[in-house]
Short mmCIF file of C-alpha atoms in Angstrom, two decimals:
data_model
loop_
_atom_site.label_atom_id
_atom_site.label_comp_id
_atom_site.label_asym_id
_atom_site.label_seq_id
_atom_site.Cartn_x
_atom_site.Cartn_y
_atom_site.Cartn_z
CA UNK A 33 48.90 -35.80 5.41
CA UNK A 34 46.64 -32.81 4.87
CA UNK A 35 46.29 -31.02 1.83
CA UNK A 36 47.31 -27.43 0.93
CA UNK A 37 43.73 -26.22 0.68
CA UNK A 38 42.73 -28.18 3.91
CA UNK A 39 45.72 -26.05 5.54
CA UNK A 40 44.46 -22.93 4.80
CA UNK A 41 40.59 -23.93 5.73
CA UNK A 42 41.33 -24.92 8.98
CA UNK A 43 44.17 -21.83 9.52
CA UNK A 44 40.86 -19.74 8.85
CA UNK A 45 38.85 -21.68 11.20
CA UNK A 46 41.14 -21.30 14.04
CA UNK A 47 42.03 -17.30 13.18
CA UNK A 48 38.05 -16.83 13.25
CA UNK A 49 37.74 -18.50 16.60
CA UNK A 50 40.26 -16.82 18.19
CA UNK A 51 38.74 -13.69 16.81
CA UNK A 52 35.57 -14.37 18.61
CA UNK A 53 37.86 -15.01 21.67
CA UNK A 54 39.13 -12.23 21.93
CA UNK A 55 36.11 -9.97 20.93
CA UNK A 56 33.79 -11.93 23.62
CA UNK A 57 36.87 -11.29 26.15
CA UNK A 58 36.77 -7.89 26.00
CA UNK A 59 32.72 -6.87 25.76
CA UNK A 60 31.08 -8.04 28.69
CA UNK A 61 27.94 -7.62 26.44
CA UNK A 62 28.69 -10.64 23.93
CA UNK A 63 29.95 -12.77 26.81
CA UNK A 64 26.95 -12.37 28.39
CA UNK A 65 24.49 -13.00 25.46
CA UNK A 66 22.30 -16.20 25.87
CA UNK A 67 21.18 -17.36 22.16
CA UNK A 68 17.55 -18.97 23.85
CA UNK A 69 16.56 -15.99 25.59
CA UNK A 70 17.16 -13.72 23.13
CA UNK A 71 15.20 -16.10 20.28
CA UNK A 72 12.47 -16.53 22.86
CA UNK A 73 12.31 -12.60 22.78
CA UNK A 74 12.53 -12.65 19.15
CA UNK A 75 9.34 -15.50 19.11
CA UNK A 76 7.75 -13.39 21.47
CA UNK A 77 7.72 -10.23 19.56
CA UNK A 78 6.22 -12.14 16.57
CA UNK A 79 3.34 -13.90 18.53
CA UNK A 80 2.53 -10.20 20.01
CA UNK A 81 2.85 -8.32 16.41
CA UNK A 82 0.96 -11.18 15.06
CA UNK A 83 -2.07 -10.90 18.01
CA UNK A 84 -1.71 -6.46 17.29
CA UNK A 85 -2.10 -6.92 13.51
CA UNK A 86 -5.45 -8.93 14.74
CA UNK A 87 -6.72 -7.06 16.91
CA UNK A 88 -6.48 -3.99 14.56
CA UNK A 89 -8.29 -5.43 11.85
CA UNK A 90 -11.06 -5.68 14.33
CA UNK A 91 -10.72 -2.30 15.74
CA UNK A 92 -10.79 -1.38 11.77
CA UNK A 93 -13.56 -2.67 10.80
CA UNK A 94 -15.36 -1.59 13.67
CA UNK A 95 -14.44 2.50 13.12
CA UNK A 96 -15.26 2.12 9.68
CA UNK A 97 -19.03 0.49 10.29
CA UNK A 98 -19.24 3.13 12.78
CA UNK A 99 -18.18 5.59 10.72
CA UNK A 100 -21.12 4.28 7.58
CA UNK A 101 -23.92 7.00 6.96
CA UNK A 102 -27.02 5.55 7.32
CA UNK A 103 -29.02 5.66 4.14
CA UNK A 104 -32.06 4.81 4.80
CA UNK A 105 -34.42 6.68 6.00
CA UNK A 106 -35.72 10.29 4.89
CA UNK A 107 -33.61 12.57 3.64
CA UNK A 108 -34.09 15.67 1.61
CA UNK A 109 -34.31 15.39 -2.58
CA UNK A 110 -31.63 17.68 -2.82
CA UNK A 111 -29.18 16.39 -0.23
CA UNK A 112 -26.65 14.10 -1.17
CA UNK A 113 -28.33 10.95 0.69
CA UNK A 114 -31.67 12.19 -1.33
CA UNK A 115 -29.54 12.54 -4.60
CA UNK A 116 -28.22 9.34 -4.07
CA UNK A 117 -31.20 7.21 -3.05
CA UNK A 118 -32.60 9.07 -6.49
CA UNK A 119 -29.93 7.56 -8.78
CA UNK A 120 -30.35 4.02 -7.03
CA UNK A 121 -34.41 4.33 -7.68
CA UNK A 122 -33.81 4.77 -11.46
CA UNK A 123 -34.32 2.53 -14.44
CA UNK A 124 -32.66 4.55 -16.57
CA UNK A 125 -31.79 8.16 -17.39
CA UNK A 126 -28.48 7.92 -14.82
CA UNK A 127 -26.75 10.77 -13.87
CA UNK A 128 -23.13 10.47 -15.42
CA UNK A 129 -20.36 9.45 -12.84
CA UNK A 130 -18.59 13.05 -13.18
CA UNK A 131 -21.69 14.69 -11.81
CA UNK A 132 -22.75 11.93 -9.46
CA UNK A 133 -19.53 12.71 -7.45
CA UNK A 134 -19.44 16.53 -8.22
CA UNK A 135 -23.29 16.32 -6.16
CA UNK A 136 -22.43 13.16 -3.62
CA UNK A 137 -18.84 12.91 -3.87
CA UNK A 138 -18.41 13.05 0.23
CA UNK A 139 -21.48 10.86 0.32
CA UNK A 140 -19.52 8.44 -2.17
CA UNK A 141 -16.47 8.40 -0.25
CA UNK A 142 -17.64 8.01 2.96
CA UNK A 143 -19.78 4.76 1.76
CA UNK A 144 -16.54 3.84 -0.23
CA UNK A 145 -13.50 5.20 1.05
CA UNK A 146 -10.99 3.27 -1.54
CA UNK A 147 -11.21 3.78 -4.92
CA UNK A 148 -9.29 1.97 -7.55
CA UNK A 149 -9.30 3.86 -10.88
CA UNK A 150 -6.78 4.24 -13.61
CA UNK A 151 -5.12 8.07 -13.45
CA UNK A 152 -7.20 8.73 -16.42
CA UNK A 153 -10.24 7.75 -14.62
CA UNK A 154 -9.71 9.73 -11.59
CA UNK A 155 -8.98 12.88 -14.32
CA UNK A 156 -12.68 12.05 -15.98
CA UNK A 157 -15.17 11.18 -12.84
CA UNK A 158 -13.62 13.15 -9.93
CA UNK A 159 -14.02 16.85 -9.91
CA UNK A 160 -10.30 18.19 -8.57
CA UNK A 161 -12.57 20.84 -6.47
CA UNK A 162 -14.22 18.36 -4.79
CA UNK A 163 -12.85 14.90 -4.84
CA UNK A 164 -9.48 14.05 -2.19
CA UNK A 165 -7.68 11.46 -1.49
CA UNK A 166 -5.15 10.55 1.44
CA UNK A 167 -3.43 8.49 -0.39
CA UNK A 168 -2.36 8.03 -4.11
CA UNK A 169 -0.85 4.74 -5.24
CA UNK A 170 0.75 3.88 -8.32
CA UNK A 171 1.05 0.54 -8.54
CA UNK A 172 3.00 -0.65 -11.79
CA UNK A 173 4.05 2.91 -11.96
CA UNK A 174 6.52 1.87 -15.12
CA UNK A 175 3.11 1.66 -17.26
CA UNK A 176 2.29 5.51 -16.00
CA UNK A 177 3.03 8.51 -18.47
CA UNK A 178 4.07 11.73 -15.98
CA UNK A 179 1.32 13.88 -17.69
CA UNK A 180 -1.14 10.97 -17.29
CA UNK A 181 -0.48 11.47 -13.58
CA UNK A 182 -0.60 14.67 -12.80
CA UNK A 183 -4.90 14.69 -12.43
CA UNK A 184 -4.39 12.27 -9.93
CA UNK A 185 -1.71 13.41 -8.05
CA UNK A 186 -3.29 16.65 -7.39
CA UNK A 187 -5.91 15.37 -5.96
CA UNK A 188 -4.36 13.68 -3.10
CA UNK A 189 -2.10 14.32 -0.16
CA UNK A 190 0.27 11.35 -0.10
CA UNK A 191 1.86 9.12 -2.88
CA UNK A 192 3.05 6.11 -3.02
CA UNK A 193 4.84 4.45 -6.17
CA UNK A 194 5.26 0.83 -6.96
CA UNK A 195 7.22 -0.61 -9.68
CA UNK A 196 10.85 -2.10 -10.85
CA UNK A 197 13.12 -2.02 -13.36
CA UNK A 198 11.80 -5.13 -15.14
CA UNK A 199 8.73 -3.97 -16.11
CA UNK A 200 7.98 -2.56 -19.20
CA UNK A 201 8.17 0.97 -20.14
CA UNK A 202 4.96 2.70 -21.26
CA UNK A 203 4.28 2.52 -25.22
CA UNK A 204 2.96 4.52 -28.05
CA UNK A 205 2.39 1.87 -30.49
CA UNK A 206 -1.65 1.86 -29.81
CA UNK A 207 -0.97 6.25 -30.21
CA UNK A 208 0.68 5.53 -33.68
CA UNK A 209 -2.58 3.05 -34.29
CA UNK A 210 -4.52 5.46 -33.51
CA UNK A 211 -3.25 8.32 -35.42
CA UNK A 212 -3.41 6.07 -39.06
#
């Protein structure tokens, strides 16, 4: 004889079935659905997101080699593609990086359209007049003091912030090493 709990398992069994009865009785829609054709869409969909994603990587890297200034060549000592092919001729007696993009800073980020700098990087080598960005992501944002920020934020039009709750909250012990 069946048990108590095997009693109320199959009593759930059957009231979920005739759920589904009745539900698929009275929307044409369900009655009508055919699992295959709709995982056949479902594959389809994949294999053509899959073949878009290629062929924009393609069409990607095309605009951007298109989009390259062309260095070589002659170009005026005081342009940026002069200042520029200047710096690279140099043993030594560099231009610091804050003035280097403050003179080819468009040059710079048409070469080298991502940059990935620390906020208090971006604050030191990119002039806020001159240097912007599309995008500004904080990845690890937990790590990030708000006033640390701030130089990079205003420099660019979108943000985007990563992080989670398990990560670690910025410290002050190296500030408290510092100060003693």
């Amino acid at each position: 004889s069946p048990r108590p709990v095997d009693l109320v398992y199959i009593f759930n069994i059957n009231f979920a079935d005739a759920l589904l009865g009745h539900i698929f009785s009275q929307r044409a829609v369900l009655a009508n659905f055919v699992p295959s054709v709709h995982e056949s869409k479902i594959k389809r969909f994949r294999n053509l997101d899959q073949e878009i994603i290629l062929a924009n990587r393609g069409r990607l890297a095309n605009l951007i080699h298109r989009n390259q200034p062309q260095l070589l060549g002659g170009a005026s000592p005081n342009s940026e593609s002069g200042i520029l092919q200047g710096e690279f001729a140099r043993k030594r007696g560099h231009m610091s990086i804050r003035k280097l993009m403050s003179h080819c800073g468009n040059l710079i980020q048409k070469i080298k359209p991502c940059f990935m700098m620390s906020p208090l990087s971006v604050a030191l080598f990119c002039d806020p007049q001159k240097t912007k960005f599309d995008v500004i992501i904080f990845d690890e944002a937990s790590q990030i003091r708000p006033e640390e920020s701030l130089g990079a934020l205003l420099r660019g039009s979108q943000l985007i912030v990563m992080g989670d709750t398990r990560q670690l909250l910025p410290t002050s012990f190296f500030d408290h090493l510092i100060e003693s």
